[in-house]
Amino acid sequence: MKESKEELSGYLRRMMDIRLFEEKVMELLAKNIIKGASHLYAGEEAVAVGACSAIEEDDYITSTHRGHGHCLAKGGKLPEMMAELCGKATGYCKGRGGSMHIADVTKGNLGATGIVASNLPVAVGAALSAKMRKTNQVVLCFFGDGASNNGIFHESLNMAAVWRLPVVFVCENNLYGMSVAAKRCSAVQDMADKAKGYDIPSMICDGMDILDVKETIKKAVERAREGDGPTLVECKTYRYFGHSRSDPRAYRTKEEEKEWRNKCPIKQFSKKLIDNKILTEEEIAQIEKQSEEAVESAEKFAIESPYPDVKELMDDIYAPSPADLLNGGAIR
Amino acid sequence: MREITFKDALVEAMQEEMKRDDNVLVMGEDVAIYGGAYGATKGLYEQFGEERVRDTAISESAIAGAAIGAAITGMRPIAEIMYIDFITQAMDQLVNQAAKMRYMFGGKTTVPMVLRTEGGAGRCIAAHHSQSLEAWIMHVPGLYLVMPSTPYDAKGLLKASIRDDNPVVFIEHKMLYGMKGEVPEKDYIIPLGVADIKKEGSDVTIVAYSRQLHVAMEAAAELEKDNISAEVIDPRTLKPLDLDTILTSVKKTSKLVIVSEGYKTCNVASEIAMLVTEHGFDLLDAPIKRVCGADVPVPMSPVLEDAAIPNKQNVINAVKEVCQ
């Protein structure tokens, strides 16, 4: 492996952070400490961490309704994440967004969205902006197999292809759009095939193997940076929990779940690191312990944080405008 | 002062802002080589080139979405949706993304974009090319809504919209593009949320905007012959709405008629009427009257189309009823 021990341990730590964070969220949902809906990323960790390790800090990502992993992989902090999920004032979005709307625009995370497929054109616009401002930034646009059946997927790929924009479309194919299997609702099973209609290259990688994801995305990122336009990368993956907490998972078998559990990206990567004598079992246990402590400390921070002040309900709907542009007394 | 058309005033506003700020770009269907379906981007492509004036595919959702992505990362896009009837295709991006991002993300982003579109009846192009859907936009927190009625207002308001840090929907009436009016060559701004008293009067207040402002003005001229003095107010921007100017006028006249080309049910006029009721019920001597478009898909046939939207006589009748 060409990465340093430090880098590789960092990837493992990030994936563990995501897994333990999601397990904690499940627990807090059950206790009704977290309200509302949360779509958990457990099982898909290698995609977000692998993809984000292939870009630079000032590059952009757009996320999805299943976006906790993307946020953490892009450098998001566990306490602010957990506080946001709990609707607290200290969260990334001051508790206004919750699970489905986490963004950290200053860190290049242009946000999650509650509407499937709706961030594809936003990613295209960010790539247009990067190109026009000549910043050499690229955009990683995460979305699921379900989103690739939505009309805006096609509008977005077409626009990015025509304008040769620096965007990598990262399809997380976890086989299901909520309960409906891709084989029951998509005309093709390799979502990468959909790139053909837009004359852009596509690649398929093992979404359970972080290094495979990283290498594949890296090629697409290099292409984008060189001005050669977008690529569609499909990562074959699986979500371990149901679509949301109320999902009994009647649409898939226990055998299938077990099969994918055996491909766990964290277990696989840990084994590889041990086999290659990069980390010892003890070192891995130590990393897991650090993750556990970090998640627990995030939980504590979130629970102890105050709720937003109700007086702030109507703040930030509009950006402030200078007086010469706006009559401040008008009704909005 | 020189007179230019409404569409040339729009072109001039974009020209000036594109010169002033390299981050302003124009994108949409037929906006570049063709110059816009109604000529409102004519010459921009020749002047600024294909990088900043971009023809797109017929992809309204991607046009709006890409404008948002560009806006939150440092650009100031002007996206054109050729007819407001096609805005249905872009509504997810506009309503769920542009309008909400700043708030949802804890006030940590801005979406400085203008979505220019064209609306209204008058050209016999039927139900998919003639609607007035501004009430949908006005309903959504997070969007501004601008609807100018004159070339002068069009230029000053478009420039303010481009400079503002919020998503602005800017609706131009298809029957106004060729209208001429005085427009200064200099750089000037009309702030959002400032109504304009287009005609002073003392007996009744008529609020009207976009093309219907002119219908109201014709009605007001005719009412003078019957010794009814109407004050005509053009809100110019429906969001933010300059309610103070409307209330000040109603305080003087005690009577209010509101004119809008949109479908009557849940019309912009309904909201203005309710606001006046809430804030100025005691000022009123008569029930407020609405003169609106009929609740019908706009038909093609000229006689039917005319019957589906307000005309001068409708406004005169409404005024006479409240002035009885």
PDB file of C-alpha atoms in Angstrom, chain A residues 60 84 91-94 96-98 101-106 110-113 115-134 152 155-156 158-159 163 165 312-332, chain B residues 23 25 27 51-52 54-63 65-70 72-75 89 92-93 96-97 99 101-110 140-144 159-160 163-166 189-194 238-244 275 279:
ATOM      1  CA  TYR A  60     -16.619  20.538  -2.878  1.00  0.00           C
ATOM      2  CA  GLU A  84     -27.609  19.059  14.791  1.00  0.00           C
ATOM      3  CA  GLY A  91     -25.367  22.004  15.670  1.00  0.00           C
ATOM      4  CA  TYR A  92     -23.953  22.710  12.234  1.00  0.00           C
ATOM      5  CA  CYS A  93     -27.184  24.428  11.178  1.00  0.00           C
ATOM      6  CA  LYS A  94     -28.231  25.723  14.624  1.00  0.00           C
ATOM      7  CA  ARG A  96     -32.763  24.026  11.892  1.00  0.00           C
ATOM      8  CA  GLY A  97     -31.747  21.369   9.442  1.00  0.00           C
ATOM      9  CA  GLY A  98     -31.368  18.150  11.386  1.00  0.00           C
ATOM     10  CA  HIS A 101     -29.867  19.133   5.864  1.00  0.00           C
ATOM     11  CA  ILE A 102     -26.400  19.117   7.314  1.00  0.00           C
ATOM     12  CA  ALA A 103     -24.064  21.453   5.475  1.00  0.00           C
ATOM     13  CA  ASP A 104     -20.703  22.982   6.209  1.00  0.00           C
ATOM     14  CA  VAL A 105     -20.264  25.299   3.270  1.00  0.00           C
ATOM     15  CA  THR A 106     -17.033  26.791   4.609  1.00  0.00           C
ATOM     16  CA  LEU A 110     -22.496  22.144   0.066  1.00  0.00           C
ATOM     17  CA  GLY A 111     -25.099  20.282   2.003  1.00  0.00           C
ATOM     18  CA  ALA A 112     -27.396  17.323   2.286  1.00  0.00           C
ATOM     19  CA  THR A 113     -30.909  17.384   0.906  1.00  0.00           C
ATOM     20  CA  ILE A 115     -35.262  15.535  -1.916  1.00  0.00           C
ATOM     21  CA  VAL A 116     -33.755  12.556  -3.721  1.00  0.00           C
ATOM     22  CA  ALA A 117     -31.612  13.621  -6.709  1.00  0.00           C
ATOM     23  CA  SER A 118     -32.036  17.314  -6.054  1.00  0.00           C
ATOM     24  CA  ASN A 119     -28.368  18.019  -5.410  1.00  0.00           C
ATOM     25  CA  LEU A 120     -27.172  16.781  -8.798  1.00  0.00           C
ATOM     26  CA  PRO A 121     -27.740  20.112 -10.563  1.00  0.00           C
ATOM     27  CA  VAL A 122     -26.370  21.990  -7.558  1.00  0.00           C
ATOM     28  CA  ALA A 123     -23.129  20.015  -7.942  1.00  0.00           C
ATOM     29  CA  VAL A 124     -23.123  20.865 -11.642  1.00  0.00           C
ATOM     30  CA  GLY A 125     -23.519  24.560 -10.788  1.00  0.00           C
ATOM     31  CA  ALA A 126     -20.704  24.420  -8.252  1.00  0.00           C
ATOM     32  CA  ALA A 127     -18.501  22.807 -10.898  1.00  0.00           C
ATOM     33  CA  LEU A 128     -19.478  25.532 -13.374  1.00  0.00           C
ATOM     34  CA  SER A 129     -18.533  28.106 -10.771  1.00  0.00           C
ATOM     35  CA  ALA A 130     -15.167  26.428 -10.102  1.00  0.00           C
ATOM     36  CA  LYS A 131     -14.475  26.341 -13.818  1.00  0.00           C
ATOM     37  CA  MET A 132     -15.461  29.975 -14.367  1.00  0.00           C
ATOM     38  CA  ARG A 133     -13.516  31.183 -11.348  1.00  0.00           C
ATOM     39  CA  LYS A 134     -10.548  29.069 -12.513  1.00  0.00           C
ATOM     40  CA  ILE A 152     -32.892  15.650 -12.917  1.00  0.00           C
ATOM     41  CA  GLU A 155     -30.547  16.817 -17.043  1.00  0.00           C
ATOM     42  CA  SER A 156     -27.525  17.178 -14.782  1.00  0.00           C
ATOM     43  CA  ASN A 158     -26.102  16.086 -19.815  1.00  0.00           C
ATOM     44  CA  MET A 159     -25.320  19.637 -18.726  1.00  0.00           C
ATOM     45  CA  TRP A 163     -19.896  21.951 -20.578  1.00  0.00           C
ATOM     46  CA  LEU A 165     -17.396  20.460 -15.957  1.00  0.00           C
ATOM     47  CA  GLU A 312     -34.570  33.160  16.523  1.00  0.00           C
ATOM     48  CA  LEU A 313     -37.330  31.325  14.644  1.00  0.00           C
ATOM     49  CA  MET A 314     -37.516  33.919  11.873  1.00  0.00           C
ATOM     50  CA  ASP A 315     -33.776  34.666  11.599  1.00  0.00           C
ATOM     51  CA  ASP A 316     -31.753  33.925   8.471  1.00  0.00           C
ATOM     52  CA  ILE A 317     -34.660  33.367   6.074  1.00  0.00           C
ATOM     53  CA  TYR A 318     -33.141  36.155   4.007  1.00  0.00           C
ATOM     54  CA  ALA A 319     -29.604  37.415   3.760  1.00  0.00           C
ATOM     55  CA  PRO A 320     -29.267  41.032   4.899  1.00  0.00           C
ATOM     56  CA  SER A 321     -29.322  43.570   2.076  1.00  0.00           C
ATOM     57  CA  PRO A 322     -27.758  47.035   2.151  1.00  0.00           C
ATOM     58  CA  ALA A 323     -30.212  49.919   2.532  1.00  0.00           C
ATOM     59  CA  ASP A 324     -29.838  51.072  -1.053  1.00  0.00           C
ATOM     60  CA  LEU A 325     -31.068  47.691  -2.257  1.00  0.00           C
ATOM     61  CA  LEU A 326     -33.958  47.107   0.100  1.00  0.00           C
ATOM     62  CA  ASN A 327     -36.669  48.862   2.048  1.00  0.00           C
ATOM     63  CA  GLY A 328     -36.171  47.197   5.401  1.00  0.00           C
ATOM     64  CA  GLY A 329     -39.712  48.007   6.514  1.00  0.00           C
ATOM     65  CA  ALA A 330     -41.387  46.054   3.722  1.00  0.00           C
ATOM     66  CA  ILE A 331     -43.160  42.776   4.455  1.00  0.00           C
ATOM     67  CA  ARG A 332     -41.269  39.607   3.536  1.00  0.00           C
TER      68      ARG A 332
ATOM     69  CA  ASN B  23     -19.163  36.899 -11.395  1.00  0.00           C
ATOM     70  CA  LEU B  25     -23.404  35.187 -15.806  1.00  0.00           C
ATOM     71  CA  MET B  27     -27.823  31.031 -18.603  1.00  0.00           C
ATOM     72  CA  GLU B  51     -18.392  31.577 -21.136  1.00  0.00           C
ATOM     73  CA  ARG B  52     -20.646  34.131 -19.460  1.00  0.00           C
ATOM     74  CA  ARG B  54     -24.707  30.241 -21.878  1.00  0.00           C
ATOM     75  CA  ASP B  55     -27.286  28.504 -24.011  1.00  0.00           C
ATOM     76  CA  THR B  56     -28.583  25.439 -22.196  1.00  0.00           C
ATOM     77  CA  ALA B  57     -30.538  22.350 -23.074  1.00  0.00           C
ATOM     78  CA  ILE B  58     -34.282  22.373 -22.434  1.00  0.00           C
ATOM     79  CA  SER B  59     -33.630  21.436 -18.824  1.00  0.00           C
ATOM     80  CA  GLU B  60     -35.425  23.878 -16.535  1.00  0.00           C
ATOM     81  CA  SER B  61     -34.612  21.975 -13.381  1.00  0.00           C
ATOM     82  CA  ALA B  62     -30.904  21.855 -14.233  1.00  0.00           C
ATOM     83  CA  ILE B  63     -30.942  25.545 -15.181  1.00  0.00           C
ATOM     84  CA  GLY B  65     -30.224  23.940  -9.899  1.00  0.00           C
ATOM     85  CA  ALA B  66     -26.979  24.889 -11.602  1.00  0.00           C
ATOM     86  CA  ALA B  67     -27.696  28.537 -10.865  1.00  0.00           C
ATOM     87  CA  ILE B  68     -28.041  27.621  -7.191  1.00  0.00           C
ATOM     88  CA  GLY B  69     -24.801  25.634  -7.149  1.00  0.00           C
ATOM     89  CA  ALA B  70     -22.985  28.493  -8.837  1.00  0.00           C
ATOM     90  CA  ILE B  72     -23.539  29.301  -3.265  1.00  0.00           C
ATOM     91  CA  THR B  73     -19.953  29.026  -4.481  1.00  0.00           C
ATOM     92  CA  GLY B  74     -19.313  32.638  -5.403  1.00  0.00           C
ATOM     93  CA  MET B  75     -21.046  33.445  -8.693  1.00  0.00           C
ATOM     94  CA  GLN B  89     -40.171  21.918 -14.003  1.00  0.00           C
ATOM     95  CA  ASP B  92     -38.177  21.691  -6.776  1.00  0.00           C
ATOM     96  CA  GLN B  93     -34.898  23.527  -7.181  1.00  0.00           C
ATOM     97  CA  ASN B  96     -36.800  23.301  -1.918  1.00  0.00           C
ATOM     98  CA  GLN B  97     -33.251  24.435  -2.547  1.00  0.00           C
ATOM     99  CA  ALA B  99     -35.460  29.371  -0.967  1.00  0.00           C
ATOM    100  CA  MET B 101     -30.721  26.669   1.866  1.00  0.00           C
ATOM    101  CA  ARG B 102     -29.777  29.735   3.853  1.00  0.00           C
ATOM    102  CA  TYR B 103     -32.225  29.018   6.646  1.00  0.00           C
ATOM    103  CA  MET B 104     -31.756  25.241   6.712  1.00  0.00           C
ATOM    104  CA  PHE B 105     -28.004  25.619   6.854  1.00  0.00           C
ATOM    105  CA  GLY B 106     -28.160  27.913   9.870  1.00  0.00           C
ATOM    106  CA  GLY B 107     -27.670  31.189   7.982  1.00  0.00           C
ATOM    107  CA  LYS B 108     -24.238  30.076   6.819  1.00  0.00           C
ATOM    108  CA  THR B 109     -24.773  30.456   3.089  1.00  0.00           C
ATOM    109  CA  THR B 110     -26.255  32.920   0.635  1.00  0.00           C
ATOM    110  CA  VAL B 140     -42.621  30.610  -0.312  1.00  0.00           C
ATOM    111  CA  PRO B 141     -40.427  32.021   2.477  1.00  0.00           C
ATOM    112  CA  GLY B 142     -36.911  32.709   1.260  1.00  0.00           C
ATOM    113  CA  LEU B 143     -37.693  34.056  -2.209  1.00  0.00           C
ATOM    114  CA  TYR B 144     -38.100  37.639  -3.377  1.00  0.00           C
ATOM    115  CA  LYS B 159     -29.955  45.760 -11.191  1.00  0.00           C
ATOM    116  CA  ALA B 160     -31.023  45.656  -7.532  1.00  0.00           C
ATOM    117  CA  ARG B 163     -26.820  42.813  -6.561  1.00  0.00           C
ATOM    118  CA  ASP B 164     -29.004  41.382  -3.807  1.00  0.00           C
ATOM    119  CA  ASP B 165     -27.734  38.319  -1.926  1.00  0.00           C
ATOM    120  CA  ASN B 166     -31.078  36.497  -2.005  1.00  0.00           C
ATOM    121  CA  ILE B 189     -30.999  51.234  -8.552  1.00  0.00           C
ATOM    122  CA  ILE B 190     -34.610  50.880  -7.475  1.00  0.00           C
ATOM    123  CA  PRO B 191     -34.587  49.220  -4.054  1.00  0.00           C
ATOM    124  CA  LEU B 192     -36.723  46.139  -3.513  1.00  0.00           C
ATOM    125  CA  GLY B 193     -39.793  46.712  -1.361  1.00  0.00           C
ATOM    126  CA  VAL B 194     -40.545  50.268  -2.446  1.00  0.00           C
ATOM    127  CA  LEU B 238     -44.570  41.669  -4.315  1.00  0.00           C
ATOM    128  CA  LYS B 239     -42.019  40.289  -1.891  1.00  0.00           C
ATOM    129  CA  PRO B 240     -40.864  42.284  -0.067  1.00  0.00           C
ATOM    130  CA  LEU B 241     -44.157  44.163  -0.179  1.00  0.00           C
ATOM    131  CA  ASP B 242     -44.357  47.861   0.640  1.00  0.00           C
ATOM    132  CA  LEU B 243     -47.540  47.701   2.672  1.00  0.00           C
ATOM    133  CA  ASP B 244     -46.908  51.106   4.246  1.00  0.00           C
ATOM    134  CA  LEU B 275     -52.852  42.432   5.016  1.00  0.00           C
ATOM    135  CA  HIS B 279     -53.334  46.383   9.515  1.00  0.00           C
TER     136      HIS B 279
END
